[in-house]
Amino acid sequence: MTDPNTPLPERPEVVHHTTINNPPPRSGGGGFIGFLIGGLVVVVIIIGIVLLSQGGGIDTPKGTDVDVNIDLPSPNLPDAPRMPDLPSPPQVEPPSVPNPEPAPAPVG
């Protein structure tokens, strides 16, 4: 058994440090999107004001009955040139093939 009154052997004191870097929370990330949507709303309002200030929109034509009669003379085109007659091909004799004979029987 060991004597409890004896000092412990010298040990180096080891200290472990852990550093945790937490960035601050981001806020206001939708500022540009809000600005963009607001700009689009303003443009739509301006277009609506311009259209409604001209009497309610685009005027439509009153009458849609249109009678169009165009008489054109039929075109007289010249005759197309004729193709020359092809020469008649020379008489060709079909090739002659010798009559095949049975193969000789294998030896062995």
mmCIF file of N, CA, C and O in Angstrom:
data_model
loop_
_atom_site.group_PDB
_atom_site.id
_atom_site.type_symbol
_atom_site.label_atom_id
_atom_site.label_comp_id
_atom_site.label_asym_id
_atom_site.label_seq_id
_atom_site.Cartn_x
_atom_site.Cartn_y
_atom_site.Cartn_z
ATOM 1 N N MET A 1 0.817 -1.165 0.000
ATOM 2 C CA MET A 1 0.000 0.000 0.000
ATOM 3 C C MET A 1 0.874 1.246 0.000
ATOM 4 O O MET A 1 1.960 1.241 0.557
ATOM 5 N N THR A 2 0.311 2.307 -0.604
ATOM 6 C CA THR A 2 1.104 3.526 -0.670
ATOM 7 C C THR A 2 0.704 4.461 0.463
ATOM 8 O O THR A 2 -0.416 4.423 0.966
ATOM 9 N N ASP A 3 1.628 5.265 0.794
ATOM 10 C CA ASP A 3 1.378 6.231 1.862
ATOM 11 C C ASP A 3 0.585 7.397 1.295
ATOM 12 O O ASP A 3 1.008 8.042 0.355
ATOM 13 N N PRO A 4 -0.578 7.691 1.845
ATOM 14 C CA PRO A 4 -1.382 8.768 1.305
ATOM 15 C C PRO A 4 -0.793 10.135 1.571
ATOM 16 O O PRO A 4 -1.213 11.128 0.981
ATOM 17 N N ASN A 5 0.213 10.224 2.423
ATOM 18 C CA ASN A 5 0.785 11.519 2.742
ATOM 19 C C ASN A 5 1.940 11.893 1.825
ATOM 20 O O ASN A 5 2.483 12.981 1.947
ATOM 21 N N THR A 6 2.316 11.053 0.930
ATOM 22 C CA THR A 6 3.417 11.386 0.014
ATOM 23 C C THR A 6 2.878 12.254 -1.118
ATOM 24 O O THR A 6 1.762 12.070 -1.610
ATOM 25 N N PRO A 7 3.674 13.212 -1.504
ATOM 26 C CA PRO A 7 3.193 14.082 -2.589
ATOM 27 C C PRO A 7 3.138 13.326 -3.918
ATOM 28 O O PRO A 7 3.904 12.406 -4.161
ATOM 29 N N LEU A 8 2.220 13.745 -4.765
ATOM 30 C CA LEU A 8 2.084 13.133 -6.095
ATOM 31 C C LEU A 8 3.243 13.581 -6.968
ATOM 32 O O LEU A 8 3.809 14.657 -6.777
ATOM 33 N N PRO A 9 3.625 12.739 -7.891
ATOM 34 C CA PRO A 9 4.719 13.170 -8.771
ATOM 35 C C PRO A 9 4.287 14.394 -9.592
ATOM 36 O O PRO A 9 3.121 14.613 -9.854
ATOM 37 N N GLU A 10 5.257 15.181 -9.929
ATOM 38 C CA GLU A 10 4.990 16.408 -10.688
ATOM 39 C C GLU A 10 4.417 16.061 -12.062
ATOM 40 O O GLU A 10 5.002 15.310 -12.829
ATOM 41 N N ARG A 11 3.264 16.609 -12.324
ATOM 42 C CA ARG A 11 2.659 16.424 -13.649
ATOM 43 C C ARG A 11 2.443 17.803 -14.240
ATOM 44 O O ARG A 11 2.027 18.733 -13.535
ATOM 45 N N PRO A 12 2.702 17.921 -15.505
ATOM 46 C CA PRO A 12 2.411 19.233 -16.108
ATOM 47 C C PRO A 12 0.900 19.411 -16.207
ATOM 48 O O PRO A 12 0.151 18.477 -16.474
ATOM 49 N N GLU A 13 0.489 20.575 -15.927
ATOM 50 C CA GLU A 13 -0.940 20.836 -15.982
ATOM 51 C C GLU A 13 -1.325 21.124 -17.438
ATOM 52 O O GLU A 13 -0.784 22.017 -18.077
ATOM 53 N N VAL A 14 -2.210 20.333 -17.961
ATOM 54 C CA VAL A 14 -2.631 20.468 -19.353
ATOM 55 C C VAL A 14 -4.005 21.116 -19.356
ATOM 56 O O VAL A 14 -4.934 20.640 -18.715
ATOM 57 N N VAL A 15 -4.088 22.225 -20.063
ATOM 58 C CA VAL A 15 -5.362 22.928 -20.165
ATOM 59 C C VAL A 15 -5.762 22.934 -21.631
ATOM 60 O O VAL A 15 -4.997 23.355 -22.488
ATOM 61 N N HIS A 16 -6.926 22.448 -21.890
ATOM 62 C CA HIS A 16 -7.441 22.441 -23.260
ATOM 63 C C HIS A 16 -8.422 23.589 -23.403
ATOM 64 O O HIS A 16 -9.349 23.727 -22.609
ATOM 65 N N HIS A 17 -8.183 24.403 -24.421
ATOM 66 C CA HIS A 17 -9.086 25.517 -24.699
ATOM 67 C C HIS A 17 -9.848 25.214 -25.980
ATOM 68 O O HIS A 17 -9.265 24.805 -26.974
ATOM 69 N N THR A 18 -11.117 25.422 -25.960
ATOM 70 C CA THR A 18 -11.952 25.267 -27.137
ATOM 71 C C THR A 18 -12.586 26.613 -27.434
ATOM 72 O O THR A 18 -13.238 27.198 -26.574
ATOM 73 N N THR A 19 -12.345 27.096 -28.636
ATOM 74 C CA THR A 19 -12.898 28.393 -29.022
ATOM 75 C C THR A 19 -13.999 28.152 -30.039
ATOM 76 O O THR A 19 -13.778 27.493 -31.057
ATOM 77 N N ILE A 20 -15.144 28.684 -29.759
ATOM 78 C CA ILE A 20 -16.272 28.565 -30.674
ATOM 79 C C ILE A 20 -16.605 29.963 -31.170
ATOM 80 O O ILE A 20 -16.931 30.849 -30.364
ATOM 81 N N ASN A 21 -16.476 30.151 -32.473
ATOM 82 C CA ASN A 21 -16.781 31.446 -33.074
ATOM 83 C C ASN A 21 -18.182 31.399 -33.658
ATOM 84 O O ASN A 21 -18.410 30.751 -34.675
ATOM 85 N N ASN A 22 -19.086 32.058 -33.013
ATOM 86 C CA ASN A 22 -20.451 32.152 -33.513
ATOM 87 C C ASN A 22 -20.639 33.540 -34.110
ATOM 88 O O ASN A 22 -20.598 34.533 -33.391
ATOM 89 N N PRO A 23 -20.835 33.599 -35.440
ATOM 90 C CA PRO A 23 -21.045 34.923 -36.028
ATOM 91 C C PRO A 23 -22.387 35.478 -35.563
ATOM 92 O O PRO A 23 -23.303 34.732 -35.231
ATOM 93 N N PRO A 24 -22.496 36.779 -35.556
ATOM 94 C CA PRO A 24 -23.777 37.358 -35.133
ATOM 95 C C PRO A 24 -24.865 36.996 -36.129
ATOM 96 O O PRO A 24 -24.601 36.807 -37.318
ATOM 97 N N PRO A 25 -26.095 36.834 -35.689
ATOM 98 C CA PRO A 25 -27.173 36.468 -36.616
ATOM 99 C C PRO A 25 -27.395 37.558 -37.656
ATOM 100 O O PRO A 25 -27.333 38.750 -37.340
ATOM 101 N N ARG A 26 -27.613 37.122 -38.889
ATOM 102 C CA ARG A 26 -27.843 38.065 -39.987
ATOM 103 C C ARG A 26 -29.303 38.480 -39.961
ATOM 104 O O ARG A 26 -30.194 37.660 -39.809
ATOM 105 N N SER A 27 -29.505 39.737 -40.166
ATOM 106 C CA SER A 27 -30.881 40.227 -40.219
ATOM 107 C C SER A 27 -30.994 41.186 -41.391
ATOM 108 O O SER A 27 -30.024 41.816 -41.801
ATOM 109 N N GLY A 28 -32.181 41.296 -41.923
ATOM 110 C CA GLY A 28 -32.404 42.229 -43.026
ATOM 111 C C GLY A 28 -31.926 41.712 -44.363
ATOM 112 O O GLY A 28 -31.555 42.499 -45.216
ATOM 113 N N GLY A 29 -31.911 40.420 -44.567
ATOM 114 C CA GLY A 29 -31.443 39.870 -45.830
ATOM 115 C C GLY A 29 -32.422 40.081 -46.969
ATOM 116 O O GLY A 29 -32.077 39.944 -48.129
ATOM 117 N N GLY A 30 -33.668 40.431 -46.682
ATOM 118 C CA GLY A 30 -34.672 40.601 -47.730
ATOM 119 C C GLY A 30 -34.862 42.047 -48.135
ATOM 120 O O GLY A 30 -35.881 42.399 -48.735
ATOM 121 N N GLY A 31 -33.931 42.924 -47.836
ATOM 122 C CA GLY A 31 -34.064 44.342 -48.175
ATOM 123 C C GLY A 31 -34.092 44.594 -49.668
ATOM 124 O O GLY A 31 -34.892 45.386 -50.169
ATOM 125 N N PHE A 32 -33.232 43.915 -50.406
ATOM 126 C CA PHE A 32 -33.183 44.127 -51.850
ATOM 127 C C PHE A 32 -34.451 43.603 -52.519
ATOM 128 O O PHE A 32 -34.980 44.227 -53.425
ATOM 129 N N ILE A 33 -34.943 42.472 -52.069
ATOM 130 C CA ILE A 33 -36.159 41.899 -52.663
ATOM 131 C C ILE A 33 -37.351 42.813 -52.402
ATOM 132 O O ILE A 33 -38.187 43.036 -53.280
ATOM 133 N N GLY A 34 -37.419 43.387 -51.208
ATOM 134 C CA GLY A 34 -38.488 44.337 -50.905
ATOM 135 C C GLY A 34 -38.409 45.569 -51.776
ATOM 136 O O GLY A 34 -39.433 46.079 -52.273
ATOM 137 N N PHE A 35 -37.203 46.067 -51.994
ATOM 138 C CA PHE A 35 -37.013 47.225 -52.867
ATOM 139 C C PHE A 35 -37.428 46.896 -54.299
ATOM 140 O O PHE A 35 -38.078 47.688 -54.969
ATOM 141 N N LEU A 36 -37.076 45.711 -54.773
ATOM 142 C CA LEU A 36 -37.412 45.297 -56.131
ATOM 143 C C LEU A 36 -38.920 45.158 -56.307
ATOM 144 O O LEU A 36 -39.498 45.645 -57.295
ATOM 145 N N ILE A 37 -39.598 44.523 -55.374
ATOM 146 C CA ILE A 37 -41.051 44.358 -55.467
ATOM 147 C C ILE A 37 -41.744 45.715 -55.375
ATOM 148 O O ILE A 37 -42.699 45.985 -56.100
ATOM 149 N N GLY A 38 -41.258 46.585 -54.499
ATOM 150 C CA GLY A 38 -41.827 47.930 -54.401
ATOM 151 C C GLY A 38 -41.691 48.703 -55.708
ATOM 152 O O GLY A 38 -42.617 49.398 -56.137
ATOM 153 N N GLY A 39 -40.544 48.574 -56.362
ATOM 154 C CA GLY A 39 -40.342 49.244 -57.650
ATOM 155 C C GLY A 39 -41.290 48.711 -58.708
ATOM 156 O O GLY A 39 -41.833 49.472 -59.509
ATOM 157 N N LEU A 40 -41.506 47.402 -58.732
ATOM 158 C CA LEU A 40 -42.442 46.820 -59.705
ATOM 159 C C LEU A 40 -43.870 47.287 -59.451
ATOM 160 O O LEU A 40 -44.627 47.548 -60.401
ATOM 161 N N VAL A 41 -44.252 47.403 -58.195
ATOM 162 C CA VAL A 41 -45.594 47.890 -57.872
ATOM 163 C C VAL A 41 -45.763 49.325 -58.358
ATOM 164 O O VAL A 41 -46.796 49.685 -58.933
ATOM 165 N N VAL A 42 -44.747 50.160 -58.161
ATOM 166 C CA VAL A 42 -44.819 51.555 -58.624
ATOM 167 C C VAL A 42 -44.953 51.601 -60.144
ATOM 168 O O VAL A 42 -45.747 52.378 -60.688
ATOM 169 N N VAL A 43 -44.209 50.774 -60.876
ATOM 170 C CA VAL A 43 -44.286 50.758 -62.344
ATOM 171 C C VAL A 43 -45.682 50.333 -62.799
ATOM 172 O O VAL A 43 -46.256 50.933 -63.717
ATOM 173 N N VAL A 44 -46.265 49.319 -62.163
ATOM 174 C CA VAL A 44 -47.614 48.874 -62.537
ATOM 175 C C VAL A 44 -48.634 49.973 -62.263
ATOM 176 O O VAL A 44 -49.546 50.198 -63.065
ATOM 177 N N ILE A 45 -48.485 50.694 -61.166
ATOM 178 C CA ILE A 45 -49.409 51.784 -60.855
ATOM 179 C C ILE A 45 -49.292 52.895 -61.894
ATOM 180 O O ILE A 45 -50.311 53.434 -62.359
ATOM 181 N N ILE A 46 -48.079 53.234 -62.302
ATOM 182 C CA ILE A 46 -47.891 54.291 -63.315
ATOM 183 C C ILE A 46 -48.517 53.863 -64.640
ATOM 184 O O ILE A 46 -49.194 54.652 -65.303
ATOM 185 N N ILE A 47 -48.329 52.614 -65.056
ATOM 186 C CA ILE A 47 -48.929 52.140 -66.316
ATOM 187 C C ILE A 47 -50.455 52.196 -66.214
ATOM 188 O O ILE A 47 -51.135 52.614 -67.154
ATOM 189 N N GLY A 48 -51.022 51.808 -65.081
ATOM 190 C CA GLY A 48 -52.475 51.873 -64.906
ATOM 191 C C GLY A 48 -53.003 53.290 -64.977
ATOM 192 O O GLY A 48 -54.042 53.559 -65.595
ATOM 193 N N ILE A 49 -52.296 54.241 -64.377
ATOM 194 C CA ILE A 49 -52.731 55.637 -64.414
ATOM 195 C C ILE A 49 -52.694 56.160 -65.841
ATOM 196 O O ILE A 49 -53.616 56.850 -66.292
ATOM 197 N N VAL A 50 -51.635 55.844 -66.573
ATOM 198 C CA VAL A 50 -51.522 56.328 -67.958
ATOM 199 C C VAL A 50 -52.641 55.753 -68.811
ATOM 200 O O VAL A 50 -53.268 56.470 -69.610
ATOM 201 N N LEU A 51 -52.937 54.469 -68.669
ATOM 202 C CA LEU A 51 -53.986 53.867 -69.491
ATOM 203 C C LEU A 51 -55.373 54.392 -69.118
ATOM 204 O O LEU A 51 -56.211 54.630 -69.992
ATOM 205 N N LEU A 52 -55.642 54.558 -67.835
ATOM 206 C CA LEU A 52 -56.971 54.999 -67.421
ATOM 207 C C LEU A 52 -57.188 56.495 -67.667
ATOM 208 O O LEU A 52 -58.320 56.930 -67.804
ATOM 209 N N SER A 53 -56.117 57.279 -67.735
ATOM 210 C CA SER A 53 -56.290 58.717 -67.974
ATOM 211 C C SER A 53 -56.608 59.009 -69.439
ATOM 212 O O SER A 53 -57.007 60.115 -69.771
ATOM 213 N N GLN A 54 -56.460 58.048 -70.321
ATOM 214 C CA GLN A 54 -56.747 58.255 -71.741
ATOM 215 C C GLN A 54 -58.154 57.804 -72.103
ATOM 216 O O GLN A 54 -58.443 57.555 -73.255
ATOM 217 N N GLY A 55 -59.004 57.691 -71.169
ATOM 218 C CA GLY A 55 -60.385 57.344 -71.468
ATOM 219 C C GLY A 55 -60.692 55.879 -71.258
ATOM 220 O O GLY A 55 -61.649 55.369 -71.820
ATOM 221 N N GLY A 56 -59.953 55.194 -70.500
ATOM 222 C CA GLY A 56 -60.304 53.822 -70.150
ATOM 223 C C GLY A 56 -59.591 52.756 -70.937
ATOM 224 O O GLY A 56 -59.919 51.594 -70.804
ATOM 225 N N GLY A 57 -58.673 53.095 -71.751
ATOM 226 C CA GLY A 57 -57.932 52.043 -72.436
ATOM 227 C C GLY A 57 -57.791 52.318 -73.918
ATOM 228 O O GLY A 57 -57.906 53.453 -74.382
ATOM 229 N N ILE A 58 -57.608 51.296 -74.659
ATOM 230 C CA ILE A 58 -57.370 51.404 -76.093
ATOM 231 C C ILE A 58 -58.709 51.406 -76.820
ATOM 232 O O ILE A 58 -59.588 50.594 -76.533
ATOM 233 N N ASP A 59 -58.855 52.335 -77.754
ATOM 234 C CA ASP A 59 -60.099 52.416 -78.532
ATOM 235 C C ASP A 59 -60.171 51.265 -79.511
ATOM 236 O O ASP A 59 -59.195 50.901 -80.160
ATOM 237 N N THR A 60 -61.359 50.700 -79.630
ATOM 238 C CA THR A 60 -61.574 49.633 -80.596
ATOM 239 C C THR A 60 -62.267 50.208 -81.816
ATOM 240 O O THR A 60 -63.007 51.186 -81.712
ATOM 241 N N PRO A 61 -62.052 49.679 -82.984
ATOM 242 C CA PRO A 61 -62.708 50.206 -84.180
ATOM 243 C C PRO A 61 -64.219 50.006 -84.114
ATOM 244 O O PRO A 61 -64.709 49.042 -83.536
ATOM 245 N N LYS A 62 -64.969 50.926 -84.728
ATOM 246 C CA LYS A 62 -66.431 50.879 -84.659
ATOM 247 C C LYS A 62 -67.001 49.820 -85.597
ATOM 248 O O LYS A 62 -67.764 48.976 -85.198
ATOM 249 N N GLY A 63 -66.642 49.883 -86.848
ATOM 250 C CA GLY A 63 -67.202 48.929 -87.804
ATOM 251 C C GLY A 63 -66.170 47.906 -88.223
ATOM 252 O O GLY A 63 -65.007 48.214 -88.421
ATOM 253 N N THR A 64 -66.617 46.664 -88.352
ATOM 254 C CA THR A 64 -65.680 45.621 -88.762
ATOM 255 C C THR A 64 -66.045 45.008 -90.105
ATOM 256 O O THR A 64 -65.429 44.041 -90.522
ATOM 257 N N ASP A 65 -67.069 45.589 -90.786
ATOM 258 C CA ASP A 65 -67.436 45.068 -92.097
ATOM 259 C C ASP A 65 -66.529 45.708 -93.138
ATOM 260 O O ASP A 65 -66.563 46.915 -93.361
ATOM 261 N N VAL A 66 -65.757 44.900 -93.801
ATOM 262 C CA VAL A 66 -64.837 45.390 -94.819
ATOM 263 C C VAL A 66 -65.120 44.624 -96.095
ATOM 264 O O VAL A 66 -65.158 43.402 -96.110
ATOM 265 N N ASP A 67 -65.317 45.364 -97.187
ATOM 266 C CA ASP A 67 -65.567 44.750 -98.482
ATOM 267 C C ASP A 67 -64.382 45.058 -99.378
ATOM 268 O O ASP A 67 -64.188 46.213 -99.785
ATOM 269 N N VAL A 68 -63.593 44.073 -99.661
ATOM 270 C CA VAL A 68 -62.407 44.258 -100.476
ATOM 271 C C VAL A 68 -62.590 43.467 -101.758
ATOM 272 O O VAL A 68 -62.872 42.271 -101.729
ATOM 273 N N ASN A 69 -62.417 44.140 -102.896
ATOM 274 C CA ASN A 69 -62.529 43.489 -104.193
ATOM 275 C C ASN A 69 -61.304 43.884 -105.000
ATOM 276 O O ASN A 69 -61.197 45.026 -105.447
ATOM 277 N N ILE A 70 -60.416 42.964 -105.201
ATOM 278 C CA ILE A 70 -59.191 43.238 -105.947
ATOM 279 C C ILE A 70 -59.199 42.353 -107.176
ATOM 280 O O ILE A 70 -59.191 41.127 -107.080
ATOM 281 N N ASP A 71 -59.212 42.980 -108.343
ATOM 282 C CA ASP A 71 -59.180 42.236 -109.605
ATOM 283 C C ASP A 71 -57.782 42.356 -110.197
ATOM 284 O O ASP A 71 -57.343 43.432 -110.575
ATOM 285 N N LEU A 72 -57.124 41.247 -110.265
ATOM 286 C CA LEU A 72 -55.796 41.210 -110.852
ATOM 287 C C LEU A 72 -55.842 40.339 -112.101
ATOM 288 O O LEU A 72 -56.492 39.291 -112.120
ATOM 289 N N PRO A 73 -55.161 40.761 -113.157
ATOM 290 C CA PRO A 73 -55.121 39.909 -114.353
ATOM 291 C C PRO A 73 -54.274 38.668 -114.056
ATOM 292 O O PRO A 73 -53.326 38.708 -113.294
ATOM 293 N N SER A 74 -54.681 37.561 -114.656
ATOM 294 C CA SER A 74 -53.899 36.345 -114.445
ATOM 295 C C SER A 74 -52.570 36.487 -115.178
ATOM 296 O O SER A 74 -52.508 36.983 -116.300
ATOM 297 N N PRO A 75 -51.494 36.077 -114.587
ATOM 298 C CA PRO A 75 -50.188 36.255 -115.229
ATOM 299 C C PRO A 75 -50.016 35.272 -116.385
ATOM 300 O O PRO A 75 -50.422 34.115 -116.311
ATOM 301 N N ASN A 76 -49.429 35.752 -117.461
ATOM 302 C CA ASN A 76 -49.107 34.904 -118.615
ATOM 303 C C ASN A 76 -47.620 34.640 -118.592
ATOM 304 O O ASN A 76 -46.813 35.521 -118.885
ATOM 305 N N LEU A 77 -47.271 33.451 -118.238
ATOM 306 C CA LEU A 77 -45.865 33.084 -118.149
ATOM 307 C C LEU A 77 -45.429 32.394 -119.422
ATOM 308 O O LEU A 77 -46.209 31.683 -120.063
ATOM 309 N N PRO A 78 -44.172 32.568 -119.825
ATOM 310 C CA PRO A 78 -43.691 31.866 -121.014
ATOM 311 C C PRO A 78 -43.557 30.379 -120.717
ATOM 312 O O PRO A 78 -43.475 29.947 -119.580
ATOM 313 N N ASP A 79 -43.560 29.588 -121.792
ATOM 314 C CA ASP A 79 -43.403 28.147 -121.637
ATOM 315 C C ASP A 79 -42.008 27.837 -121.090
ATOM 316 O O ASP A 79 -41.020 28.496 -121.427
ATOM 317 N N ALA A 80 -41.940 26.819 -120.256
ATOM 318 C CA ALA A 80 -40.653 26.391 -119.719
ATOM 319 C C ALA A 80 -39.845 25.725 -120.825
ATOM 320 O O ALA A 80 -40.400 25.100 -121.725
ATOM 321 N N PRO A 81 -38.519 25.841 -120.797
ATOM 322 C CA PRO A 81 -37.714 25.194 -121.847
ATOM 323 C C PRO A 81 -37.842 23.684 -121.752
ATOM 324 O O PRO A 81 -37.987 23.109 -120.683
ATOM 325 N N ARG A 82 -37.788 23.046 -122.927
ATOM 326 C CA ARG A 82 -37.908 21.588 -122.974
ATOM 327 C C ARG A 82 -36.564 20.954 -122.677
ATOM 328 O O ARG A 82 -35.524 21.480 -123.047
ATOM 329 N N MET A 83 -36.613 19.803 -122.036
ATOM 330 C CA MET A 83 -35.401 19.042 -121.785
ATOM 331 C C MET A 83 -35.022 18.316 -123.067
ATOM 332 O O MET A 83 -35.903 17.848 -123.800
ATOM 333 N N PRO A 84 -33.727 18.201 -123.344
ATOM 334 C CA PRO A 84 -33.334 17.474 -124.556
ATOM 335 C C PRO A 84 -33.652 15.985 -124.402
ATOM 336 O O PRO A 84 -33.716 15.453 -123.308
ATOM 337 N N ASP A 85 -33.858 15.335 -125.539
ATOM 338 C CA ASP A 85 -34.134 13.904 -125.512
ATOM 339 C C ASP A 85 -32.866 13.150 -125.110
ATOM 340 O O ASP A 85 -31.758 13.472 -125.539
ATOM 341 N N LEU A 86 -33.045 12.142 -124.271
ATOM 342 C CA LEU A 86 -31.904 11.352 -123.834
ATOM 343 C C LEU A 86 -31.515 10.357 -124.926
ATOM 344 O O LEU A 86 -32.385 9.839 -125.632
ATOM 345 N N PRO A 87 -30.227 10.082 -125.059
ATOM 346 C CA PRO A 87 -29.830 9.071 -126.043
ATOM 347 C C PRO A 87 -30.275 7.688 -125.564
ATOM 348 O O PRO A 87 -30.363 7.421 -124.370
ATOM 349 N N SER A 88 -30.559 6.824 -126.495
ATOM 350 C CA SER A 88 -30.985 5.476 -126.112
ATOM 351 C C SER A 88 -29.741 4.687 -125.665
ATOM 352 O O SER A 88 -28.682 4.778 -126.284
ATOM 353 N N PRO A 89 -29.853 3.918 -124.598
ATOM 354 C CA PRO A 89 -28.685 3.183 -124.105
ATOM 355 C C PRO A 89 -28.322 2.035 -125.051
ATOM 356 O O PRO A 89 -29.191 1.463 -125.704
ATOM 357 N N PRO A 90 -27.046 1.683 -125.129
ATOM 358 C CA PRO A 90 -26.645 0.576 -126.005
ATOM 359 C C PRO A 90 -27.159 -0.751 -125.453
ATOM 360 O O PRO A 90 -27.416 -0.891 -124.261
ATOM 361 N N GLN A 91 -27.351 -1.704 -126.339
ATOM 362 C CA GLN A 91 -27.840 -3.024 -125.952
ATOM 363 C C GLN A 91 -26.737 -3.737 -125.167
ATOM 364 O O GLN A 91 -25.602 -3.837 -125.617
ATOM 365 N N VAL A 92 -27.040 -4.244 -123.982
ATOM 366 C CA VAL A 92 -26.050 -4.915 -123.137
ATOM 367 C C VAL A 92 -26.469 -6.372 -122.991
ATOM 368 O O VAL A 92 -27.615 -6.672 -122.682
ATOM 369 N N GLU A 93 -25.508 -7.249 -123.222
ATOM 370 C CA GLU A 93 -25.761 -8.687 -123.084
ATOM 371 C C GLU A 93 -25.586 -9.052 -121.603
ATOM 372 O O GLU A 93 -24.601 -8.663 -120.982
ATOM 373 N N PRO A 94 -26.509 -9.804 -121.027
ATOM 374 C CA PRO A 94 -26.336 -10.168 -119.619
ATOM 375 C C PRO A 94 -25.127 -11.077 -119.452
ATOM 376 O O PRO A 94 -24.785 -11.841 -120.357
ATOM 377 N N PRO A 95 -24.461 -11.008 -118.317
ATOM 378 C CA PRO A 95 -23.269 -11.840 -118.129
ATOM 379 C C PRO A 95 -23.643 -13.320 -118.064
ATOM 380 O O PRO A 95 -24.723 -13.683 -117.605
ATOM 381 N N SER A 96 -22.729 -14.124 -118.556
ATOM 382 C CA SER A 96 -22.999 -15.568 -118.524
ATOM 383 C C SER A 96 -22.257 -16.170 -117.333
ATOM 384 O O SER A 96 -21.110 -15.855 -117.065
ATOM 385 N N VAL A 97 -22.958 -17.047 -116.627
ATOM 386 C CA VAL A 97 -22.391 -17.712 -115.449
ATOM 387 C C VAL A 97 -22.312 -19.196 -115.769
ATOM 388 O O VAL A 97 -23.301 -19.793 -116.220
ATOM 389 N N PRO A 98 -21.162 -19.841 -115.522
ATOM 390 C CA PRO A 98 -21.093 -21.276 -115.807
ATOM 391 C C PRO A 98 -21.995 -22.059 -114.855
ATOM 392 O O PRO A 98 -22.258 -21.623 -113.733
ATOM 393 N N ASN A 99 -22.495 -23.157 -115.333
ATOM 394 C CA ASN A 99 -23.374 -23.994 -114.490
ATOM 395 C C ASN A 99 -22.552 -24.608 -113.372
ATOM 396 O O ASN A 99 -21.502 -25.216 -113.616
ATOM 397 N N PRO A 100 -22.975 -24.459 -112.173
ATOM 398 C CA PRO A 100 -22.187 -25.054 -111.076
ATOM 399 C C PRO A 100 -22.356 -26.576 -111.049
ATOM 400 O O PRO A 100 -23.401 -27.111 -111.356
ATOM 401 N N GLU A 101 -21.309 -27.254 -110.700
ATOM 402 C CA GLU A 101 -21.351 -28.713 -110.582
ATOM 403 C C GLU A 101 -21.237 -29.069 -109.105
ATOM 404 O O GLU A 101 -20.728 -28.273 -108.308
ATOM 405 N N PRO A 102 -21.687 -30.257 -108.723
ATOM 406 C CA PRO A 102 -21.587 -30.620 -107.309
ATOM 407 C C PRO A 102 -20.139 -30.693 -106.870
ATOM 408 O O PRO A 102 -19.244 -31.044 -107.635
ATOM 409 N N ALA A 103 -19.926 -30.333 -105.615
ATOM 410 C CA ALA A 103 -18.551 -30.371 -105.064
ATOM 411 C C ALA A 103 -18.126 -31.828 -104.906
ATOM 412 O O ALA A 103 -18.959 -32.701 -104.658
ATOM 413 N N PRO A 104 -16.821 -32.100 -105.063
ATOM 414 C CA PRO A 104 -16.360 -33.482 -104.879
ATOM 415 C C PRO A 104 -16.529 -33.927 -103.431
ATOM 416 O O PRO A 104 -16.486 -33.113 -102.511
ATOM 417 N N ALA A 105 -16.732 -35.209 -103.256
ATOM 418 C CA ALA A 105 -16.905 -35.750 -101.908
ATOM 419 C C ALA A 105 -15.603 -35.659 -101.136
ATOM 420 O O ALA A 105 -14.516 -35.816 -101.697
ATOM 421 N N PRO A 106 -15.666 -35.398 -99.861
ATOM 422 C CA PRO A 106 -14.419 -35.314 -99.077
ATOM 423 C C PRO A 106 -13.729 -36.665 -98.989
ATOM 424 O O PRO A 106 -14.372 -37.710 -98.892
ATOM 425 N N VAL A 107 -12.444 -36.611 -99.022
ATOM 426 C CA VAL A 107 -11.647 -37.840 -98.946
ATOM 427 C C VAL A 107 -11.330 -38.109 -97.473
ATOM 428 O O VAL A 107 -10.793 -37.261 -96.791
ATOM 429 N N GLY A 108 -11.589 -39.341 -97.072
ATOM 430 C CA GLY A 108 -11.128 -39.692 -95.743
ATOM 431 C C GLY A 108 -12.064 -40.368 -94.913
ATOM 432 O O GLY A 108 -12.839 -40.498 -94.203
#
